Amino acid sequence: MEFRERLLIGGRWVDAVSGAEFKTYDPATGEPLGVVADAGVADVDAAVAAAQQALVDPSWKGLRPAARARLLWKVADLIEVHADELAELETRDQGQPIGVAKTVSLSMAAEVFRYYAGWCTKIEGHTSAVSIPNTMHYTRREPVGVCALITPWNFPLMIAAWKLAPALACGNTVILKPAEQTPLTTVALARLCVEAGIPPGVVNCLTGGPEAGAALSAHPDIDKVSFTGSTEVGRKIVVAASTNFKRVTLELGGKAPSVIARDADIDDAVAGNLQGALLNSGQVCAAYTRFFVDSKRVDEFADKIAAAASALPVGPGMAPETVIGPLASPEHLAHVERLVKAGVAEGAQLVTGGARPDGGLANGNFYAPTVFSGVTDEMTIAREEIFGPVLSILSYDDAGELAERANNTEYGLAACIWTKDLTTAHNLAASIRAGSVFVNMLPFLDPAAPWGGFGASGWGREMSSNAIDEFTETKGVWVNLA
Ligand code: NAD
């Protein structure tokens, strides 16, 4: 086996107490890629104890903000030094095209560490204008404490970085728990944190499955869970975390609407929506999936986007020409196939795709880019998160009903509007319930822009100054000046 990885607890690489391990697979071939330790409850206890100890150790607690900033900057440098090998590892473990791994996953991971390196020296309290005579009041922003960072399989390294960088900037200690399908780049990131000189116990890394995630969420000595993943698991975490009132932030699913207005430039809309829908084979929480197209333009849009989608090269992520790589796991492939069948059964018109591709890809989890038209709001494919290369085209006659239809979902992560008309753009941006609205553009992310959702898309926001708020507690200090 090419990779054999252990747990990082208190600065030491160790096997699981039980000795258990599990395999991670290359989704392009179905071949095992590595074996990693399978953390259980005893390992969770050990990691939490190490993180608690590190939280008050002078080597971390006593570190000046400027020194913390240098450590984060060093991690960013190391990510860049190892960018090519990390990108390859991400592609082989997760499946994403190597170009996406380099230009999205790796570059964002490094940038987010640089962005939060800058924040270390800018986390400030304030003096408060209290009215009680002869008193002074000021606030301090203190670390929340021990944080469990539980991540999904779609962008493993990038999402781990989104959580780890602000958590460390605020002086917390952490336990990283990557998804069991894609553990390798998170372990590599933990290794870079050690190499950067982050003190032992500050960053712990537990590879493992739902049992480890559940043990972290319920642990009485964990102060915060930052989770990205499914809405279903998000619900379980909320319940488990309630035992000791952990702080919880959740980045969950999405079902982003994309409105294509009558005046939209259809060629731009096709190009932008194609990328917005199919990046990482549609395994993107913000992926545009429900296309509300003006009925006067819907045929043109459907024909053009279907032609463009069916021309995209499908293949292993390591092949440089690949645009559509494999789905992350056979279980996820089965989920996508089930939803496509539901679309056909409920009467949506399959314009292209709807099957696994031919051509020597049988061992991998490949699925052809798929476009449905004639989709209605009630159909399963318009309601459930598919998280795959499947686009659903709905049409509208009355622009006045758009916001209501776009909001007819439990999710509210992202939305997109294609129009040349400023009034349409701003009115829809204000009335669609989504954490991020994109006008005439792809769903870009930037460390300076808050990220998160309304409703079942989660709680709280990641990135930007919002993450600093989420990873700190506010303490007020009163002083008697009489
Ligand atoms: P998942 O919820 O199955 O797993 C996510 C993580 O939770 C994994 O590490 C898993 O081991 C762990 N886990 C499983 N059961 C647990 C439990 N009971 N308690 C604690 N942890 C547990 O999600 P997934 O299938 O890996 O990821 C896909 C989902 O993630 C999609 O729904 C997608 O929309 C969502 N996602 C959201 C965002 C966002 O920013 N909103 C980003 C990426 C992915």
Coordinates of C-alpha atoms and ligand atoms in Angstrom, one line a residue:
M1 CA 0.0 0.0 0.0
E2 CA 1.4 3.4 -1.0
F3 CA 0.3 5.3 2.0
R4 CA 0.2 4.2 5.6
E5 CA -0.9 7.0 8.0
R6 CA -1.3 7.2 11.8
L7 CA -3.1 9.5 14.2
L8 CA -1.4 12.8 15.4
I9 CA -2.0 13.1 19.1
G10 CA -0.1 15.5 21.4
G11 CA 2.7 15.8 18.8
R12 CA 3.2 12.0 18.3
W13 CA 2.1 9.8 15.4
V14 CA 0.4 6.8 16.9
D15 CA -1.7 3.9 15.9
A16 CA -5.3 3.7 17.1
V17 CA -5.6 2.2 20.6
S18 CA -7.7 -0.6 19.1
G19 CA -5.2 -1.1 16.3
A20 CA -8.0 -0.6 13.8
E21 CA -7.3 0.7 10.3
F22 CA -9.3 1.4 7.2
K23 CA -8.5 1.8 3.5
T24 CA -8.9 4.8 1.3
Y25 CA -9.5 4.3 -2.4
D26 CA -8.6 6.0 -5.7
P27 CA -12.1 6.9 -7.0
A28 CA -10.8 6.8 -10.6
T29 CA -9.8 3.2 -10.4
G30 CA -11.4 1.7 -7.4
E31 CA -7.9 0.6 -6.2
P32 CA -6.9 1.0 -2.6
L33 CA -4.5 4.0 -2.2
G34 CA -3.6 3.9 1.4
V35 CA -4.4 2.6 4.9
V36 CA -5.1 4.9 7.8
A37 CA -5.6 4.5 11.5
D38 CA -9.3 4.3 12.5
A39 CA -9.7 6.4 15.6
G40 CA -12.1 5.2 18.2
V41 CA -13.4 6.6 21.5
A42 CA -10.1 6.0 23.4
D43 CA -8.2 8.0 20.7
V44 CA -10.7 10.8 20.9
D45 CA -10.2 11.0 24.6
A46 CA -6.5 11.1 24.2
A47 CA -6.6 13.8 21.5
V48 CA -9.0 15.9 23.6
A49 CA -6.7 15.6 26.7
A50 CA -3.7 16.6 24.5
A51 CA -5.6 19.6 23.1
Q52 CA -6.7 20.7 26.6
Q53 CA -3.2 20.5 27.9
A54 CA -1.8 22.5 24.9
L55 CA -4.4 25.1 25.3
V56 CA -2.9 26.3 28.6
D57 CA 0.7 25.4 27.9
P58 CA 2.9 28.5 27.8
S59 CA 4.3 27.4 24.4
W60 CA 0.9 28.2 22.9
K61 CA -1.0 30.3 25.4
G62 CA 2.0 32.5 26.0
L63 CA 2.8 32.9 22.3
R64 CA 2.6 36.5 21.2
P65 CA 0.1 37.3 18.4
A66 CA 3.0 38.2 16.1
A67 CA 4.7 34.9 16.7
R68 CA 1.4 33.1 16.0
A69 CA 1.1 35.0 12.8
R70 CA 4.5 33.8 11.7
L71 CA 3.5 30.2 12.4
L72 CA 0.4 30.5 10.2
W73 CA 2.4 32.2 7.5
K74 CA 5.0 29.4 7.7
V75 CA 2.2 26.8 7.2
A76 CA 1.1 28.8 4.0
D77 CA 4.7 28.7 2.8
L78 CA 4.9 25.0 3.4
I79 CA 1.6 24.4 1.6
E80 CA 3.1 26.2 -1.4
V81 CA 6.4 24.4 -1.3
H82 CA 4.5 21.1 -1.3
A83 CA 1.7 22.3 -3.6
D84 CA 2.4 19.9 -6.5
E85 CA 2.5 16.7 -4.4
L86 CA -0.4 17.8 -2.3
A87 CA -2.5 18.5 -5.4
E88 CA -1.7 15.1 -6.8
L89 CA -2.6 13.5 -3.4
E90 CA -5.9 15.3 -3.4
T91 CA -6.7 14.3 -6.9
R92 CA -5.8 10.7 -6.3
D93 CA -7.7 10.4 -3.0
Q94 CA -10.7 12.6 -3.9
G95 CA -10.9 12.5 -7.7
Q96 CA -11.0 16.2 -8.5
P97 CA -9.2 17.2 -11.8
I98 CA -5.6 18.1 -11.1
G99 CA -6.1 21.6 -12.4
V100 CA -8.9 22.1 -9.8
A101 CA -6.7 20.6 -7.1
K102 CA -4.0 23.1 -7.9
T103 CA -5.9 26.3 -8.7
V104 CA -8.8 25.9 -6.2
S105 CA -7.8 23.5 -3.4
L106 CA -4.2 24.3 -2.9
S107 CA -4.2 27.9 -3.7
M108 CA -7.1 28.6 -1.4
A109 CA -5.6 26.6 1.4
A110 CA -2.4 28.7 1.3
E111 CA -4.3 31.9 0.9
V112 CA -6.6 31.3 3.9
F113 CA -3.5 30.7 6.1
R114 CA -2.0 34.0 4.9
Y115 CA -5.3 35.8 5.4
Y116 CA -5.6 34.6 9.0
A117 CA -1.9 35.1 9.7
G118 CA -2.8 38.8 9.3
W119 CA -5.7 38.5 11.7
C120 CA -3.6 37.2 14.6
T121 CA -2.4 40.8 15.4
K122 CA -5.8 42.4 14.9
I123 CA -8.1 40.5 17.3
E124 CA -9.2 43.3 19.6
G125 CA -11.7 44.0 22.3
H126 CA -13.1 47.5 22.9
T127 CA -14.0 49.8 25.7
S128 CA -17.7 50.1 26.3
A129 CA -19.7 53.3 26.9
V130 CA -21.3 52.1 30.1
S131 CA -23.3 54.6 32.1
I132 CA -22.6 53.3 35.6
P133 CA -20.6 56.0 37.4
N134 CA -17.0 55.4 38.3
T135 CA -16.7 52.2 36.4
M136 CA -14.8 51.1 33.3
H137 CA -15.8 48.2 31.0
Y138 CA -13.7 46.6 28.3
T139 CA -14.0 43.4 26.3
R140 CA -11.5 40.8 25.5
R141 CA -11.7 38.2 22.7
E142 CA -10.5 34.9 24.1
P143 CA -10.1 31.5 22.4
V144 CA -13.2 29.3 22.6
G145 CA -11.0 26.4 23.7
V146 CA -10.7 22.9 22.2
C147 CA -12.3 22.8 18.8
A148 CA -13.3 19.7 16.8
L149 CA -13.0 20.4 13.0
I150 CA -15.0 17.8 11.2
T151 CA -14.8 17.9 7.4
P152 CA -16.4 16.3 4.3
W153 CA -15.0 14.6 1.3
N154 CA -15.5 17.1 -1.5
F155 CA -12.7 19.6 -0.9
P156 CA -10.8 17.9 2.0
L157 CA -7.7 20.1 2.2
M158 CA -9.3 23.4 1.4
I159 CA -12.2 23.0 3.9
A160 CA -9.8 21.8 6.6
A161 CA -7.7 25.0 6.0
W162 CA -10.8 27.2 6.2
K163 CA -11.4 25.9 9.8
L164 CA -7.8 25.3 11.0
A165 CA -6.4 28.7 10.0
P166 CA -8.9 30.9 11.9
A167 CA -9.1 28.5 14.9
L168 CA -5.3 28.8 15.3
A169 CA -5.3 32.5 14.7
C170 CA -7.6 32.9 17.7
G171 CA -5.4 30.7 19.9
N172 CA -7.6 27.6 20.1
T173 CA -6.3 24.0 20.0
V174 CA -7.9 21.6 17.5
I175 CA -8.7 18.1 16.6
L176 CA -9.0 17.6 12.8
K177 CA -11.3 14.8 11.7
P178 CA -11.3 14.4 7.9
A179 CA -14.0 12.4 6.1
E180 CA -13.2 8.7 6.0
Q181 CA -13.3 8.7 2.1
T182 CA -10.6 11.3 1.7
P183 CA -8.2 11.5 4.7
L184 CA -4.8 11.8 3.1
T185 CA -4.4 15.5 2.5
T186 CA -5.6 16.4 5.9
V187 CA -3.0 14.2 7.5
A188 CA -0.5 15.9 5.2
L189 CA -1.7 19.3 6.4
A190 CA -1.3 18.2 10.0
R191 CA 2.3 17.1 9.2
L192 CA 3.0 20.6 7.8
C193 CA 1.7 22.2 11.0
V194 CA 4.2 20.1 12.9
E195 CA 7.0 21.0 10.5
A196 CA 6.1 24.7 10.8
G197 CA 6.7 24.5 14.6
I198 CA 3.2 24.6 15.9
P199 CA 3.6 23.3 19.5
P200 CA 2.6 19.6 20.2
G201 CA -1.1 19.1 21.0
V202 CA -2.2 22.3 19.3
V203 CA -3.1 20.5 16.1
N204 CA -4.2 16.9 16.5
C205 CA -5.5 14.8 13.7
L206 CA -7.8 11.8 13.9
T207 CA -8.6 9.8 10.8
G208 CA -11.8 7.8 11.4
G209 CA -15.4 7.5 10.5
P210 CA -18.8 8.5 12.0
E211 CA -17.9 6.9 15.3
A212 CA -15.0 9.3 15.8
G213 CA -17.1 12.2 14.6
A214 CA -19.9 11.4 17.0
A215 CA -17.5 10.9 19.9
L216 CA -16.0 14.3 19.3
S217 CA -19.4 16.0 19.0
A218 CA -20.6 14.6 22.3
H219 CA -17.3 15.0 24.2
P220 CA -17.8 17.0 27.4
D221 CA -14.3 18.6 27.1
I222 CA -14.7 19.9 23.6
D223 CA -15.8 23.5 23.5
K224 CA -16.7 23.9 19.8
V225 CA -17.5 21.9 16.8
S226 CA -17.0 23.4 13.4
F227 CA -18.6 21.0 10.9
T228 CA -19.0 20.9 7.1
G229 CA -21.0 18.1 5.7
S230 CA -24.5 16.8 5.2
T231 CA -27.6 18.3 6.8
E232 CA -28.5 15.0 8.3
V233 CA -25.2 14.7 10.2
G234 CA -25.4 18.4 11.1
R235 CA -28.7 17.6 12.9
K236 CA -27.0 14.8 14.9
I237 CA -24.1 17.1 15.8
V238 CA -26.5 19.7 17.2
V239 CA -28.1 17.1 19.4
A240 CA -24.8 15.7 20.6
A241 CA -23.3 19.1 21.2
S242 CA -26.2 20.2 23.4
T243 CA -24.9 18.1 26.3
N244 CA -22.3 20.7 27.3
F245 CA -23.6 23.6 25.1
K246 CA -20.7 23.5 22.7
R247 CA -20.4 26.3 20.2
V248 CA -21.5 24.9 16.9
T249 CA -21.0 26.2 13.4
L250 CA -22.4 24.2 10.5
E251 CA -21.8 24.4 6.8
L252 CA -24.3 22.0 5.3
G253 CA -26.0 21.2 2.0
G254 CA -27.3 23.5 -0.7
K255 CA -29.6 23.5 -3.7
A256 CA -28.6 26.7 -5.4
P257 CA -31.0 28.4 -7.8
S258 CA -29.6 30.1 -10.8
V259 CA -32.0 32.6 -12.5
I260 CA -31.4 33.2 -16.2
A261 CA -33.5 36.3 -17.0
R262 CA -34.9 37.2 -20.4
D263 CA -32.2 39.8 -21.1
A264 CA -29.3 37.5 -20.0
D265 CA -26.4 36.9 -22.4
I266 CA -27.2 33.3 -23.0
D267 CA -23.6 32.3 -24.1
D268 CA -22.1 33.9 -20.9
A269 CA -24.8 32.2 -18.8
V270 CA -24.2 28.8 -20.4
A271 CA -20.4 29.1 -19.8
G272 CA -20.8 30.4 -16.3
N273 CA -23.5 28.0 -15.2
L274 CA -21.7 25.0 -16.7
Q275 CA -18.7 25.7 -14.5
G276 CA -20.8 26.8 -11.6
A277 CA -22.7 23.5 -11.8
L278 CA -20.0 21.1 -12.7
L279 CA -16.8 22.1 -10.8
N280 CA -15.5 19.0 -9.1
S281 CA -18.2 16.9 -10.9
G282 CA -20.9 18.9 -9.1
Q283 CA -19.6 17.9 -5.7
V284 CA -19.8 21.5 -4.5
C285 CA -22.2 22.6 -1.8
A286 CA -22.7 25.9 -3.7
A287 CA -23.2 24.2 -7.1
Y288 CA -25.8 25.8 -9.3
T289 CA -28.4 23.1 -9.7
R290 CA -31.9 24.6 -10.2
F291 CA -31.9 26.7 -13.4
F292 CA -34.9 29.0 -13.6
V293 CA -34.9 30.2 -17.2
D294 CA -37.2 32.7 -18.8
S295 CA -39.6 30.7 -20.9
K296 CA -38.7 32.7 -24.0
R297 CA -35.1 31.7 -23.7
V298 CA -35.4 28.2 -22.1
D299 CA -35.0 26.1 -25.3
E300 CA -32.0 28.0 -26.4
F301 CA -30.4 27.7 -23.0
A302 CA -31.2 24.0 -22.7
D303 CA -29.8 23.2 -26.1
K304 CA -26.6 25.1 -25.6
I305 CA -25.9 23.9 -22.1
A306 CA -26.6 20.3 -23.0
A307 CA -24.3 20.5 -26.0
A308 CA -21.6 22.1 -23.9
A309 CA -22.0 19.6 -21.0
S310 CA -21.9 16.5 -23.3
A311 CA -18.7 17.8 -24.8
L312 CA -16.8 17.9 -21.5
P313 CA -14.0 15.4 -21.2
V314 CA -14.8 12.8 -18.5
G315 CA -11.8 10.9 -17.1
P316 CA -9.4 10.4 -14.2
G317 CA -8.5 13.6 -12.4
M318 CA -4.8 13.0 -13.1
A319 CA -5.3 13.3 -16.9
P320 CA -4.7 16.9 -17.7
E321 CA -7.6 17.2 -20.2
T322 CA -10.2 15.9 -17.7
V323 CA -13.0 18.3 -16.7
I324 CA -15.3 15.8 -15.1
G325 CA -13.5 13.5 -12.7
P326 CA -15.0 10.5 -10.8
L327 CA -17.4 10.9 -8.0
A328 CA -15.8 10.5 -4.6
S329 CA -17.1 7.0 -3.7
P330 CA -19.3 4.2 -5.1
E331 CA -21.9 5.0 -2.4
H332 CA -22.1 8.5 -3.7
L333 CA -22.3 7.3 -7.3
A334 CA -25.3 5.1 -6.3
H335 CA -26.9 8.2 -4.7
V336 CA -26.5 10.2 -8.0
E337 CA -27.9 7.3 -10.0
R338 CA -30.9 7.0 -7.7
L339 CA -31.8 10.6 -8.1
V340 CA -31.4 10.6 -11.9
K341 CA -33.8 7.6 -12.0
A342 CA -36.2 9.6 -9.9
G343 CA -36.0 12.5 -12.4
V344 CA -36.8 10.2 -15.3
A345 CA -39.6 8.4 -13.4
E346 CA -41.2 11.7 -12.4
G347 CA -41.3 12.9 -16.0
A348 CA -38.4 15.3 -16.4
Q349 CA -36.9 15.2 -19.9
L350 CA -33.4 13.9 -20.1
V351 CA -31.6 16.1 -22.6
T352 CA -28.1 14.5 -22.2
G353 CA -26.3 12.1 -19.9
G354 CA -28.3 10.0 -17.5
A355 CA -25.8 7.1 -17.4
R356 CA -22.2 6.1 -16.6
P357 CA -19.9 6.9 -19.5
D358 CA -18.4 4.3 -21.7
G359 CA -14.8 4.0 -22.6
G360 CA -12.7 2.1 -20.1
L361 CA -13.9 4.0 -17.0
A362 CA -15.9 1.1 -15.6
N363 CA -13.8 0.7 -12.4
G364 CA -14.0 4.3 -11.4
N365 CA -17.1 6.2 -10.0
F366 CA -17.7 8.1 -13.2
Y367 CA -21.0 9.6 -14.2
A368 CA -21.7 11.5 -17.4
P369 CA -22.8 15.2 -17.2
T370 CA -26.5 15.1 -17.2
V371 CA -29.1 17.8 -18.1
F372 CA -32.8 17.6 -17.4
S373 CA -35.3 20.1 -18.8
G374 CA -39.0 20.4 -18.1
V375 CA -38.3 20.0 -14.4
T376 CA -41.0 21.3 -12.0
D377 CA -40.6 22.6 -8.5
E378 CA -42.0 19.5 -6.8
M379 CA -39.8 16.9 -8.5
T380 CA -37.3 15.1 -6.3
I381 CA -34.4 16.4 -8.5
A382 CA -35.5 20.0 -7.8
R383 CA -35.7 19.4 -4.1
E384 CA -33.0 16.9 -3.0
E385 CA -29.3 17.7 -3.0
I386 CA -27.7 15.6 -5.8
F387 CA -24.1 16.8 -5.3
G388 CA -23.2 15.4 -8.7
P389 CA -23.0 16.4 -12.4
V390 CA -26.8 16.8 -12.8
L391 CA -28.5 20.0 -13.9
S392 CA -32.2 20.7 -13.7
I393 CA -33.8 23.3 -16.0
L394 CA -37.1 24.8 -14.9
S395 CA -38.8 27.6 -16.7
Y396 CA -40.7 30.7 -15.6
D397 CA -43.2 33.1 -17.2
D398 CA -43.7 35.6 -14.4
A399 CA -40.6 37.2 -13.0
G400 CA -42.7 38.2 -10.0
E401 CA -42.8 34.6 -8.8
L402 CA -39.1 34.0 -9.1
A403 CA -38.0 34.7 -5.5
E404 CA -40.7 32.6 -4.1
R405 CA -39.8 29.6 -6.3
A406 CA -36.1 30.1 -5.7
N407 CA -36.8 30.1 -2.0
N408 CA -39.0 27.0 -2.2
T409 CA -36.3 24.8 -0.6
E410 CA -35.1 24.1 2.9
Y411 CA -31.6 25.2 1.9
G412 CA -30.1 28.7 1.5
L413 CA -26.5 28.5 0.7
A414 CA -25.9 30.2 -2.6
A415 CA -27.9 31.7 -5.5
C416 CA -27.0 33.1 -8.9
I417 CA -28.7 35.7 -11.2
W418 CA -27.9 36.2 -14.8
T419 CA -29.2 39.5 -16.1
K420 CA -28.1 42.8 -17.6
D421 CA -30.7 44.7 -15.6
L422 CA -29.4 46.2 -12.3
T423 CA -32.9 46.4 -10.8
T424 CA -33.6 42.7 -11.4
A425 CA -30.2 41.8 -10.0
H426 CA -30.5 43.8 -6.8
N427 CA -34.1 43.1 -6.1
L428 CA -33.6 39.3 -6.5
A429 CA -30.3 39.5 -4.5
A430 CA -32.3 41.0 -1.7
S431 CA -35.2 38.6 -1.8
I432 CA -33.5 35.3 -2.3
R433 CA -32.7 33.6 1.0
A434 CA -29.1 32.5 0.5
G435 CA -25.8 33.2 2.3
S436 CA -24.1 34.2 -0.9
V437 CA -25.6 35.6 -4.1
F438 CA -23.6 35.8 -7.3
V439 CA -24.6 38.1 -10.1
N440 CA -23.4 37.1 -13.6
M441 CA -20.5 35.0 -12.1
L442 CA -19.3 31.7 -10.8
P443 CA -19.6 30.8 -7.1
F444 CA -16.2 32.2 -6.2
L445 CA -14.9 32.0 -2.6
D446 CA -12.4 34.3 -1.0
P447 CA -11.0 34.3 2.5
A448 CA -12.2 37.9 3.0
A449 CA -15.9 37.1 2.1
P450 CA -18.1 35.3 4.6
W451 CA -19.3 31.9 3.7
G452 CA -22.3 30.0 5.1
G453 CA -26.0 29.6 4.7
F454 CA -29.6 30.2 5.7
G455 CA -32.0 27.5 7.0
A456 CA -30.9 23.9 6.5
S457 CA -27.6 25.1 5.0
G458 CA -26.3 25.7 8.4
W459 CA -25.3 28.0 11.3
G460 CA -22.8 30.7 11.3
R461 CA -20.3 31.9 8.7
E462 CA -16.8 30.8 7.9
M463 CA -14.0 33.0 6.6
S464 CA -13.7 36.8 6.8
S465 CA -13.9 38.4 10.2
N466 CA -16.9 36.3 10.9
A467 CA -14.7 33.3 11.5
I468 CA -12.8 35.3 14.1
D469 CA -16.0 35.9 15.9
E470 CA -17.0 32.2 15.7
F471 CA -13.6 31.0 17.1
T472 CA -13.6 33.5 20.1
E473 CA -15.6 34.2 23.2
T474 CA -16.3 37.7 24.3
K475 CA -15.4 38.5 27.9
G476 CA -16.4 41.8 29.5
V477 CA -14.2 43.1 32.3
W478 CA -15.7 45.7 34.8
V479 CA -13.4 47.8 36.9
N480 CA -14.5 49.9 39.9
L481 CA -12.7 53.3 39.5
A482 CA -14.3 54.9 42.6
Ligands
NAD1 P1 -21.2 13.7 5.9 O1 -22.1 14.5 6.7 O2 -21.6 12.3 5.6 O3 -19.8 13.6 6.6 C1 -19.0 14.7 6.9 C2 -18.2 14.4 8.1 O4 -19.0 14.1 9.2 C3 -17.2 13.2 7.9 O5 -16.0 13.5 8.4 C4 -17.9 12.1 8.7 O6 -17.0 11.1 9.1 C5 -18.5 12.9 9.8 N1 -19.6 12.2 10.5 C6 -20.4 11.2 10.1 N2 -21.4 10.9 11.0 C7 -21.1 11.7 12.1 C8 -21.7 11.9 13.3 N3 -22.8 11.2 13.7 N4 -21.2 12.9 14.2 C9 -20.2 13.6 13.8 N5 -19.5 13.5 12.6 C10 -20.0 12.6 11.8 O7 -21.0 14.6 4.6 P2 -20.3 14.2 3.3 O8 -21.2 13.2 2.6 O9 -18.9 13.8 3.6 O10 -20.2 15.6 2.5 C11 -21.2 16.0 1.6 C12 -22.1 17.0 2.2 O11 -21.3 18.1 2.7 C13 -23.0 17.6 1.2 O12 -24.3 17.6 1.8 C14 -22.5 19.0 1.0 O13 -23.5 19.9 0.6 C15 -21.9 19.3 2.3 N6 -20.9 20.4 2.1 C16 -21.2 21.7 2.5 C17 -20.3 22.7 2.4 C18 -20.7 24.1 2.8 O14 -19.8 24.9 2.9 N7 -21.9 24.4 3.2 C19 -19.1 22.4 1.8 C20 -18.8 21.1 1.4 C21 -19.7 20.1 1.6

